[in-house]
Amino acid sequence: MLYSLEYSNNSVPYKSVKIPIENYIAEAGYSFNILANRTKNFMVNTTLSAMWRL
């Protein structure tokens, strides 16, 4: 299972005023092992994930 939460804060100048911009992003997913050798030196995975912008 993988998950991520991100937050960014930025200001954009517009004429003589700075406009604050905030972004919230959440992501969740799961990684599936498709192929691997016994010692796990070589692995092939695929990931299914979804992202939400709040």
Tab-separated table of N, CA, C and O in Angstrom:
chain	number	residue	atom	x	y	z
A	1	MET	N	0.852	-1.179	0.000
A	1	MET	CA	0.000	0.000	0.000
A	1	MET	C	0.889	1.230	0.000
A	1	MET	O	1.848	1.307	0.760
A	2	LEU	N	0.587	2.160	-0.840
A	2	LEU	CA	1.328	3.412	-0.855
A	2	LEU	C	0.357	4.567	-0.716
A	2	LEU	O	-0.784	4.489	-1.132
A	3	TYR	N	0.830	5.616	-0.072
A	3	TYR	CA	-0.014	6.795	0.101
A	3	TYR	C	0.875	8.026	0.195
A	3	TYR	O	2.052	7.940	0.531
A	4	SER	N	0.296	9.157	-0.151
A	4	SER	CA	1.054	10.392	-0.154
A	4	SER	C	0.113	11.561	0.100
A	4	SER	O	-1.015	11.585	-0.391
A	5	LEU	N	0.573	12.508	0.881
A	5	LEU	CA	-0.136	13.767	1.105
A	5	LEU	C	0.835	14.899	0.800
A	5	LEU	O	1.956	14.889	1.282
A	6	GLU	N	0.388	15.860	0.002
A	6	GLU	CA	1.255	16.972	-0.360
A	6	GLU	C	0.541	18.292	-0.128
A	6	GLU	O	-0.667	18.396	-0.319
A	7	TYR	N	1.310	19.282	0.270
A	7	TYR	CA	0.796	20.623	0.474
A	7	TYR	C	1.791	21.602	-0.119
A	7	TYR	O	3.002	21.467	0.084
A	8	SER	N	1.307	22.561	-0.876
A	8	SER	CA	2.199	23.602	-1.389
A	8	SER	C	1.529	24.960	-1.234
A	8	SER	O	0.310	25.091	-1.341
A	9	ASN	N	2.350	25.944	-0.959
A	9	ASN	CA	1.878	27.315	-0.755
A	9	ASN	C	2.715	28.210	-1.648
A	9	ASN	O	3.941	28.150	-1.611
A	10	ASN	N	2.061	29.030	-2.458
A	10	ASN	CA	2.754	29.873	-3.403
A	10	ASN	C	2.033	31.207	-3.508
A	10	ASN	O	0.833	31.288	-3.251
A	11	SER	N	2.750	32.241	-3.888
A	11	SER	CA	2.143	33.546	-4.130
A	11	SER	C	2.414	33.958	-5.566
A	11	SER	O	3.541	33.852	-6.048
A	12	VAL	N	1.381	34.425	-6.245
A	12	VAL	CA	1.495	34.846	-7.631
A	12	VAL	C	1.261	36.354	-7.696
A	12	VAL	O	0.240	36.844	-7.219
A	13	PRO	N	2.203	37.096	-8.266
A	13	PRO	CA	1.997	38.545	-8.367
A	13	PRO	C	0.965	38.884	-9.449
A	13	PRO	O	0.993	38.338	-10.550
A	14	TYR	N	0.044	39.730	-9.115
A	14	TYR	CA	-0.951	40.220	-10.058
A	14	TYR	C	-1.098	41.718	-9.841
A	14	TYR	O	-1.535	42.158	-8.777
A	15	LYS	N	-0.701	42.470	-10.840
A	15	LYS	CA	-0.644	43.933	-10.755
A	15	LYS	C	0.185	44.322	-9.533
A	15	LYS	O	1.370	44.032	-9.479
A	16	SER	N	-0.379	44.945	-8.540
A	16	SER	CA	0.403	45.344	-7.356
A	16	SER	C	0.075	44.478	-6.132
A	16	SER	O	0.466	44.803	-5.024
A	17	VAL	N	-0.622	43.367	-6.325
A	17	VAL	CA	-1.066	42.504	-5.219
A	17	VAL	C	-0.500	41.100	-5.415
A	17	VAL	O	-0.389	40.611	-6.531
A	18	LYS	N	-0.124	40.445	-4.326
A	18	LYS	CA	0.278	39.040	-4.379
A	18	LYS	C	-0.915	38.179	-3.987
A	18	LYS	O	-1.496	38.364	-2.922
A	19	ILE	N	-1.254	37.243	-4.853
A	19	ILE	CA	-2.389	36.356	-4.607
A	19	ILE	C	-1.861	35.022	-4.079
A	19	ILE	O	-1.079	34.358	-4.761
A	20	PRO	N	-2.281	34.617	-2.865
A	20	PRO	CA	-1.810	33.335	-2.322
A	20	PRO	C	-2.544	32.157	-2.971
A	20	PRO	O	-3.755	32.218	-3.205
A	21	ILE	N	-1.802	31.106	-3.276
A	21	ILE	CA	-2.373	29.888	-3.857
A	21	ILE	C	-1.921	28.713	-3.006
A	21	ILE	O	-0.729	28.539	-2.751
A	22	GLU	N	-2.867	27.907	-2.553
A	22	GLU	CA	-2.569	26.711	-1.775
A	22	GLU	C	-3.095	25.490	-2.515
A	22	GLU	O	-4.209	25.510	-3.048
A	23	ASN	N	-2.298	24.431	-2.548
A	23	ASN	CA	-2.695	23.179	-3.168
A	23	ASN	C	-2.589	22.048	-2.152
A	23	ASN	O	-1.592	21.941	-1.441
A	24	TYR	N	-3.608	21.206	-2.118
A	24	TYR	CA	-3.610	19.996	-1.301
A	24	TYR	C	-3.822	18.819	-2.248
A	24	TYR	O	-4.781	18.806	-3.012
A	25	ILE	N	-2.940	17.847	-2.199
A	25	ILE	CA	-3.041	16.679	-3.075
A	25	ILE	C	-2.904	15.421	-2.226
A	25	ILE	O	-1.992	15.308	-1.404
A	26	ALA	N	-3.802	14.462	-2.439
A	26	ALA	CA	-3.747	13.170	-1.754
A	26	ALA	C	-3.676	12.065	-2.806
A	26	ALA	O	-4.329	12.149	-3.846
A	27	GLU	N	-2.871	11.043	-2.533
A	27	GLU	CA	-2.732	9.924	-3.456
A	27	GLU	C	-2.722	8.627	-2.661
A	27	GLU	O	-2.149	8.552	-1.576
A	28	ALA	N	-3.375	7.620	-3.204
A	28	ALA	CA	-3.377	6.292	-2.583
A	28	ALA	C	-3.276	5.253	-3.687
A	28	ALA	O	-3.766	5.459	-4.793
A	29	GLY	N	-2.624	4.142	-3.383
A	29	GLY	CA	-2.487	3.098	-4.387
A	29	GLY	C	-1.974	1.802	-3.799
A	29	GLY	O	-1.723	1.695	-2.598
A	30	TYR	N	-1.819	0.821	-4.682
A	30	TYR	CA	-1.334	-0.492	-4.282
A	30	TYR	C	-0.395	-1.005	-5.361
A	30	TYR	O	-0.661	-0.851	-6.550
A	31	SER	N	0.695	-1.619	-4.963
A	31	SER	CA	1.683	-2.157	-5.894
A	31	SER	C	1.543	-3.682	-5.959
A	31	SER	O	1.494	-4.359	-4.927
A	32	PHE	N	1.484	-4.221	-7.169
A	32	PHE	CA	1.344	-5.660	-7.396
A	32	PHE	C	2.653	-6.223	-7.932
A	32	PHE	O	3.216	-5.702	-8.889
A	33	ASN	N	3.154	-7.299	-7.319
A	33	ASN	CA	4.350	-7.981	-7.795
A	33	ASN	C	3.961	-8.909	-8.938
A	33	ASN	O	3.146	-9.809	-8.766
A	34	ILE	N	4.533	-8.695	-10.117
A	34	ILE	CA	4.212	-9.527	-11.279
A	34	ILE	C	5.248	-10.626	-11.472
A	34	ILE	O	4.909	-11.769	-11.721
A	35	LEU	N	6.530	-10.251	-11.353
A	35	LEU	CA	7.596	-11.205	-11.612
A	35	LEU	C	8.785	-10.871	-10.725
A	35	LEU	O	9.157	-9.708	-10.607
A	36	ALA	N	9.371	-11.895	-10.082
A	36	ALA	CA	10.569	-11.681	-9.250
A	36	ALA	C	11.330	-12.997	-9.123
A	36	ALA	O	10.725	-14.072	-9.131
A	37	ASN	N	12.662	-12.883	-9.019
A	37	ASN	CA	13.435	-14.091	-8.759
A	37	ASN	C	13.480	-14.343	-7.250
A	37	ASN	O	13.012	-13.532	-6.458
A	38	ARG	N	14.049	-15.470	-6.845
A	38	ARG	CA	14.010	-15.853	-5.424
A	38	ARG	C	14.747	-14.873	-4.520
A	38	ARG	O	14.355	-14.638	-3.386
A	39	THR	N	15.843	-14.309	-4.980
A	39	THR	CA	16.623	-13.393	-4.146
A	39	THR	C	16.135	-11.952	-4.241
A	39	THR	O	16.719	-11.061	-3.625
A	40	LYS	N	15.105	-11.705	-5.001
A	40	LYS	CA	14.510	-10.369	-5.177
A	40	LYS	C	15.495	-9.361	-5.781
A	40	LYS	O	15.399	-8.174	-5.540
A	41	ASN	N	16.471	-9.863	-6.568
A	41	ASN	CA	17.384	-8.955	-7.265
A	41	ASN	C	16.716	-8.329	-8.482
A	41	ASN	O	17.090	-7.239	-8.901
A	42	PHE	N	15.787	-9.028	-9.063
A	42	PHE	CA	15.065	-8.544	-10.234
A	42	PHE	C	13.578	-8.642	-9.946
A	42	PHE	O	13.074	-9.704	-9.610
A	43	MET	N	12.867	-7.532	-10.066
A	43	MET	CA	11.431	-7.513	-9.796
A	43	MET	C	10.715	-6.660	-10.838
A	43	MET	O	11.237	-5.637	-11.280
A	44	VAL	N	9.531	-7.092	-11.216
A	44	VAL	CA	8.663	-6.316	-12.100
A	44	VAL	C	7.355	-6.100	-11.341
A	44	VAL	O	6.714	-7.057	-10.909
A	45	ASN	N	6.995	-4.848	-11.152
A	45	ASN	CA	5.782	-4.492	-10.421
A	45	ASN	C	4.882	-3.632	-11.298
A	45	ASN	O	5.344	-2.969	-12.221
A	46	THR	N	3.620	-3.610	-10.966
A	46	THR	CA	2.689	-2.651	-11.541
A	46	THR	C	1.951	-1.989	-10.392
A	46	THR	O	1.783	-2.574	-9.329
A	47	THR	N	1.543	-0.761	-10.587
A	47	THR	CA	0.909	0.006	-9.524
A	47	THR	C	-0.427	0.553	-9.991
A	47	THR	O	-0.548	1.057	-11.102
A	48	LEU	N	-1.405	0.453	-9.142
A	48	LEU	CA	-2.724	1.024	-9.368
A	48	LEU	C	-2.887	2.143	-8.349
A	48	LEU	O	-2.777	1.903	-7.147
A	49	SER	N	-3.108	3.364	-8.820
A	49	SER	CA	-3.193	4.480	-7.885
A	49	SER	C	-4.252	5.491	-8.326
A	49	SER	O	-4.688	5.496	-9.473
A	50	ALA	N	-4.649	6.314	-7.382
A	50	ALA	CA	-5.628	7.391	-7.639
A	50	ALA	C	-5.146	8.650	-6.939
A	50	ALA	O	-4.547	8.594	-5.876
A	51	MET	N	-5.409	9.801	-7.558
A	51	MET	CA	-4.974	11.080	-7.012
A	51	MET	C	-6.174	12.006	-6.887
A	51	MET	O	-7.019	12.067	-7.774
A	52	TRP	N	-6.234	12.709	-5.751
A	52	TRP	CA	-7.296	13.671	-5.499
A	52	TRP	C	-6.687	15.030	-5.267
A	52	TRP	O	-5.716	15.169	-4.533
A	53	ARG	N	-7.254	16.034	-5.873
A	53	ARG	CA	-6.837	17.400	-5.603
A	53	ARG	C	-7.917	18.054	-4.763
A	53	ARG	O	-9.065	18.187	-5.185
A	54	LEU	N	-7.554	18.442	-3.563
A	54	LEU	CA	-8.520	18.981	-2.613
A	54	LEU	C	-8.500	20.491	-2.618
A	54	LEU	O	-7.533	21.122	-2.882
